[in-house]
CSV table of C-alpha atoms in Angstrom, one decimal:
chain,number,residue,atom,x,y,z
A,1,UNK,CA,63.8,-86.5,-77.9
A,2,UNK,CA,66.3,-84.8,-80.4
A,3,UNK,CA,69.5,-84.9,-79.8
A,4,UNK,CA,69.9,-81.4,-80.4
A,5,UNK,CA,67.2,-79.4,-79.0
A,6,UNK,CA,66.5,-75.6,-79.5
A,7,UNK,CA,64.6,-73.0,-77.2
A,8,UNK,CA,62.4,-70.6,-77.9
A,9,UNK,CA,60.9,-72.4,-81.3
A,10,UNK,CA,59.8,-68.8,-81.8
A,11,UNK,CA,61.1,-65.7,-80.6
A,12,UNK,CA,59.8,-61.9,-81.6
A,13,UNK,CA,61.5,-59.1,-80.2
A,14,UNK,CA,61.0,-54.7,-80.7
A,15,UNK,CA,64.0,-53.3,-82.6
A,16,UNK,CA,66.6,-52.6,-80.2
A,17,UNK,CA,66.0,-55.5,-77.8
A,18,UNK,CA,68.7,-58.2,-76.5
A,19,UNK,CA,68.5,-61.4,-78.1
A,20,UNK,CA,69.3,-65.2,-76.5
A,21,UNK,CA,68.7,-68.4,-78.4
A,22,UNK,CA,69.3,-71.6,-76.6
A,23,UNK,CA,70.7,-74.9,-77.7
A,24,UNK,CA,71.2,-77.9,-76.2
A,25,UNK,CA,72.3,-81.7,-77.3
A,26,UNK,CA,72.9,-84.7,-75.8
A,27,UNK,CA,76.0,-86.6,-78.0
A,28,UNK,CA,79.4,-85.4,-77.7
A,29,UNK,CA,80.4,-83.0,-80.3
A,30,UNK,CA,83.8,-81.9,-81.4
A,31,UNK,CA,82.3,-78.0,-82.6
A,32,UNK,CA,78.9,-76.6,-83.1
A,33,UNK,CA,77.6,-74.3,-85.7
A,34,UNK,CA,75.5,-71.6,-85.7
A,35,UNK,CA,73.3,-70.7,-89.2
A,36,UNK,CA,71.2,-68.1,-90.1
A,37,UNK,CA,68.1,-69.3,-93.0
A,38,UNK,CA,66.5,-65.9,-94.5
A,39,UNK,CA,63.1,-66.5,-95.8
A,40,UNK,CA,63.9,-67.5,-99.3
A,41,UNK,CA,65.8,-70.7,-98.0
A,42,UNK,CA,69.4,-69.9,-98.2
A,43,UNK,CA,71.7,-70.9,-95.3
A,44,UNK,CA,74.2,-68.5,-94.5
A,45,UNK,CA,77.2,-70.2,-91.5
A,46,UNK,CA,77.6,-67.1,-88.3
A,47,UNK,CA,80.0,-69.6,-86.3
A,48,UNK,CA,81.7,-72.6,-86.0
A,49,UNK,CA,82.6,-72.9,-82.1
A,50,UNK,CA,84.1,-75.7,-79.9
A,51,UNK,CA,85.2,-74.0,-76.7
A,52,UNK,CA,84.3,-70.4,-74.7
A,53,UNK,CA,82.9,-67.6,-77.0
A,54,UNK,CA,83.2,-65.8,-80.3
A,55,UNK,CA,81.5,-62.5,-81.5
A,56,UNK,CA,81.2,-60.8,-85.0
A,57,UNK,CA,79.2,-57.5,-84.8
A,58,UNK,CA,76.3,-58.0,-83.0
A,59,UNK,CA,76.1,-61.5,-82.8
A,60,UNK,CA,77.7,-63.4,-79.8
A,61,UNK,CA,77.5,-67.3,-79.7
A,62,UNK,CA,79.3,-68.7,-76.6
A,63,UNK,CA,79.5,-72.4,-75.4
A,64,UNK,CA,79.8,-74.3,-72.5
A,65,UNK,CA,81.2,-78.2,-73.0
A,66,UNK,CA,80.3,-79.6,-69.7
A,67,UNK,CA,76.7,-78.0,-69.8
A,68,UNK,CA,76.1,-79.3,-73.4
A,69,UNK,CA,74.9,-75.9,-74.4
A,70,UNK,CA,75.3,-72.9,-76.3
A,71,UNK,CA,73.9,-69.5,-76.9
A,72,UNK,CA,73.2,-67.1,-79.7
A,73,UNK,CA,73.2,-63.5,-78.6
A,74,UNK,CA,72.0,-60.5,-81.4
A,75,UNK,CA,72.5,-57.2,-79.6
A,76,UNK,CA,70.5,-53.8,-80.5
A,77,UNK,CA,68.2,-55.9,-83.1
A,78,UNK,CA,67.3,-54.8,-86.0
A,79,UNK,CA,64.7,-55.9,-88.6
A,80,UNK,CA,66.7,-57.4,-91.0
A,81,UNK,CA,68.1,-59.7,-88.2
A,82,UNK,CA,64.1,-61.8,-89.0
A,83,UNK,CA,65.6,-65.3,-90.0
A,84,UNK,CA,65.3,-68.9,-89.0
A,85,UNK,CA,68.2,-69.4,-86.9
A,86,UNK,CA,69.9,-73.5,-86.5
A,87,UNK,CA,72.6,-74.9,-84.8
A,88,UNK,CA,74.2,-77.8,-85.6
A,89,UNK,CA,76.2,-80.3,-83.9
A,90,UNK,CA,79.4,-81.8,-85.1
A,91,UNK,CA,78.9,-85.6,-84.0
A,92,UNK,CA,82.2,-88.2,-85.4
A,93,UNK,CA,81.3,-87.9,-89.0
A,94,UNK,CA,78.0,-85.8,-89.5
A,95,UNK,CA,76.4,-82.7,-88.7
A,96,UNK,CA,73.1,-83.2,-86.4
A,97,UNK,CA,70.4,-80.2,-87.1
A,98,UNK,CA,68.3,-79.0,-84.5
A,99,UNK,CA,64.6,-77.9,-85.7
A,100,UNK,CA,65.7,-74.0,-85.9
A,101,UNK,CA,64.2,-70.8,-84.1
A,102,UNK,CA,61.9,-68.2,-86.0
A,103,UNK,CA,62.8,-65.0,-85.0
A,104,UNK,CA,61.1,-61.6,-86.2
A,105,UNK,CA,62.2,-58.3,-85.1
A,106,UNK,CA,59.1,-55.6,-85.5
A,107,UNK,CA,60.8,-51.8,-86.1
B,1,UNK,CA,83.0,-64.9,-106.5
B,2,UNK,CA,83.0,-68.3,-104.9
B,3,UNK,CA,80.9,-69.8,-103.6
B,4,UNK,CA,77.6,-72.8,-104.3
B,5,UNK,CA,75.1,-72.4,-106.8
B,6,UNK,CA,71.6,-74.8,-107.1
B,7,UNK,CA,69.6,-75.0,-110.1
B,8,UNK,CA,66.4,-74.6,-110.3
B,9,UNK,CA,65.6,-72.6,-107.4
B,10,UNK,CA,61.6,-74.1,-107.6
B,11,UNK,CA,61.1,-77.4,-109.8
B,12,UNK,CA,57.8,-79.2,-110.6
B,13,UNK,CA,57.2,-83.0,-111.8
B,14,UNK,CA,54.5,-85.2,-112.1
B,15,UNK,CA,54.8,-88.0,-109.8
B,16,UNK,CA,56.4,-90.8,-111.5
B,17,UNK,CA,59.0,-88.9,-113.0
B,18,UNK,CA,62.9,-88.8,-112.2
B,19,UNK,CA,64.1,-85.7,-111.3
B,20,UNK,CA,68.0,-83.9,-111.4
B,21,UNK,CA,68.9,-81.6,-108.7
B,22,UNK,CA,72.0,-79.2,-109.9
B,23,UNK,CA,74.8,-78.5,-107.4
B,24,UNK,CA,78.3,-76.5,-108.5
B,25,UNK,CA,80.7,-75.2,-106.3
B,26,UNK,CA,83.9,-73.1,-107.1
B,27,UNK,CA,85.8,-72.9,-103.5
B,28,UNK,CA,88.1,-76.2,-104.5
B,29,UNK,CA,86.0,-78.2,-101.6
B,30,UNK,CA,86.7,-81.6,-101.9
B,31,UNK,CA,83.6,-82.7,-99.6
B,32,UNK,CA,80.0,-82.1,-100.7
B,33,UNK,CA,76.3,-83.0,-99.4
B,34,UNK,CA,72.8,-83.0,-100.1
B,35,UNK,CA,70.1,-82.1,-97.5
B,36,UNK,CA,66.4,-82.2,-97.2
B,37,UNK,CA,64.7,-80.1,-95.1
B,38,UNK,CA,61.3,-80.5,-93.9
B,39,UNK,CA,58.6,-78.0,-91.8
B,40,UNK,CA,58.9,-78.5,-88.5
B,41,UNK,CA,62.2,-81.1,-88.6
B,42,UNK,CA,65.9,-80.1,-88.5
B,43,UNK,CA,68.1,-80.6,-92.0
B,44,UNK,CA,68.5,-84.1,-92.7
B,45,UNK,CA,71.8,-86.1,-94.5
B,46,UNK,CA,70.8,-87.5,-97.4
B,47,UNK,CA,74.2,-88.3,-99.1
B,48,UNK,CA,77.8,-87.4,-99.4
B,49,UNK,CA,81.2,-87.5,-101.0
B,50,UNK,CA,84.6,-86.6,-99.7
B,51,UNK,CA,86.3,-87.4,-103.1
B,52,UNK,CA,85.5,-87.2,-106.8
B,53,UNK,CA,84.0,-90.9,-107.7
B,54,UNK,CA,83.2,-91.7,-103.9
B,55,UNK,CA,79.9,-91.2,-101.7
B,56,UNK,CA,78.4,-92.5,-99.1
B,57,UNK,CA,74.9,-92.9,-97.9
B,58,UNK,CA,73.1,-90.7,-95.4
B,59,UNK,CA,70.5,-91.1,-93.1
B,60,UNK,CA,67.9,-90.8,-95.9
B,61,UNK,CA,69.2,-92.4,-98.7
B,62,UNK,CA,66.3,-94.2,-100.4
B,63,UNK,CA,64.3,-92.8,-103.1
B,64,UNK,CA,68.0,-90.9,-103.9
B,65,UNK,CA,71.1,-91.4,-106.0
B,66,UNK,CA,74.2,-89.0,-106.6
B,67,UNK,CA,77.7,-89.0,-108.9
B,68,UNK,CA,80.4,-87.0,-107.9
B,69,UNK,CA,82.0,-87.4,-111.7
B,70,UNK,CA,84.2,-83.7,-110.9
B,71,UNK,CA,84.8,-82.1,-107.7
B,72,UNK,CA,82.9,-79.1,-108.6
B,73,UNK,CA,79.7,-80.9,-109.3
B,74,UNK,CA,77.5,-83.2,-107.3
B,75,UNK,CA,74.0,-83.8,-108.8
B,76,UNK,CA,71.3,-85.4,-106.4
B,77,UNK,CA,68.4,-87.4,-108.7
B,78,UNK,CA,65.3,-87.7,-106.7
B,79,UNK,CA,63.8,-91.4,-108.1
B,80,UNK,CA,60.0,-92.6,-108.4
B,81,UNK,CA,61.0,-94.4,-105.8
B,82,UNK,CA,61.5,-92.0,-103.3
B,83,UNK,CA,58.2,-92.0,-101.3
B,84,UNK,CA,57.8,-88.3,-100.6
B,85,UNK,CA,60.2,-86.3,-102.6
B,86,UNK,CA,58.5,-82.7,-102.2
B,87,UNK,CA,60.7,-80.7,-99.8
B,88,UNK,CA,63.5,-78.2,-99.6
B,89,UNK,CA,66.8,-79.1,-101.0
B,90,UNK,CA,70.2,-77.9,-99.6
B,91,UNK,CA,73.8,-78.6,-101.3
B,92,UNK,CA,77.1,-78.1,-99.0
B,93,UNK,CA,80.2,-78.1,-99.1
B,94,UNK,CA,83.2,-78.3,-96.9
B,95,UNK,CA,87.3,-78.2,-97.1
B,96,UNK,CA,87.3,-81.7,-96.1
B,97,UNK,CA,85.0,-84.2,-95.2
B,98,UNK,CA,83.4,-84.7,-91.5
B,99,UNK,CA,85.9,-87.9,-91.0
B,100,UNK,CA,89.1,-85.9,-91.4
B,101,UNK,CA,88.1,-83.3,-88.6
B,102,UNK,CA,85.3,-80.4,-88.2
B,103,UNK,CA,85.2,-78.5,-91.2
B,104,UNK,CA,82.7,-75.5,-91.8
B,105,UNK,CA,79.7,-76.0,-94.4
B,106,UNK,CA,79.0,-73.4,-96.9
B,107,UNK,CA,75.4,-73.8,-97.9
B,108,UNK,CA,74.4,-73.4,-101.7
B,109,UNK,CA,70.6,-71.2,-101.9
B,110,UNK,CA,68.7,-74.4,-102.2
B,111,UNK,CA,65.9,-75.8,-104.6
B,112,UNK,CA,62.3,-76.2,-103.8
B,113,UNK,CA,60.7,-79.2,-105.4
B,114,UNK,CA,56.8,-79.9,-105.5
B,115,UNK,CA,56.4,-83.2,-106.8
B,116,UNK,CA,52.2,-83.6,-107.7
């Protein structure tokens, strides 16, 4: 088992539609990051959280410490919102990568 | 504008041959890593350097080797030894390395390599 999981693997969604991505990990972390991968392979960092919630347009990501979990929100979706989406543990002295969530948004 | 840059974005070589993976950054970061990513399988830690002249092993070291002669540069060579070299290369960098507190990663656009 990972010891940072992510749920759906793959997610697509209409334009417009309210977005969750789950993750999940099992080692204690002292912040998680959020990433976005486009389809050419850059990595682009959306947050860097360690406690209760943080939003920057459309995106939400909120996370609970006891619950060992955190969620990526994308409101009114668009199209160019299509991206591999990864979060990432901080874990003592290295980031742990969960296996990322393919998202596509159809217009 | 700062920020990380990786040259080539797609390289080719034979199998056999040693290859140099490129990796600048202008943001004054004094930590730096090398990634590979994989289908299917989350980025994994292949080395890293808090300071110029130091770096430490990842979790998939072998096969690799790395100098970190200027803080702005940190070159990954992937070796005839490594066993399955063709994958996606990422570069990152950080304000400070992961042992002196959580410190965001800025991502460089990473470099493709197809070993045959």
């Amino acid at each position: 088992k990972n010891e940072v999981e992510q749920s759906p693997q793959n997610l697509t969604a209409q334009e417009g539609e309210f977005i969750t991505i789950n993750c999940s990990y099992s080692v204690g972390i002292s912040a998680l990051h959020w990433l976005q991968q486009h389809p050419g392979g850059g990595i682009v960092s959306l947050f860097m959280l360690s406690s209760g919630k943080k939003k920057h347009g459309r995106l939400i990501a909120t996370i609970n410490i006891q619950e060992k979990h955190s969620s990526l929100h994308i409101t009114a979706s668009h199209p160019r919102d299509s991206a591999v989406y990864i979060c990432a543990a901080y874990n003592t002295d290295k980031l742990i990568f969960g296996t990322g969530t393919r998202l596509q948004v159809f217009p | 504008d700062g920020g990380i840059t990786q040259s080539p974005k797609y390289l080719f070589r034979k199998e056999g041959q040693n290859v140099t993976l490129s990796c600048e950054q202008n943001l004054n970061h004094d930590a730096m890593y090398w990634y590979r990513q994989d289908p299917g399988q989350g980025l994994r830690l292949i080395y890293y350097s808090q300071i110029v002249n130091d770096f430490q092993k990842g979790d998939i070291a072998e096969g690799y080797s790395v100098s970190r002669e200027k803080k702005e540069s940190f070159p990954l060579t992937v070796t005839s030894a490594q066993k399955n070299p063709t994958a996606f290369y990422l570069c990152a960098s950080s304000m400070g390395g992961m042992r002196q507190g959580v410190h965001e990663q800025y991502f460089g656009p990473g470099t493709r390599l197809t070993v045959t």
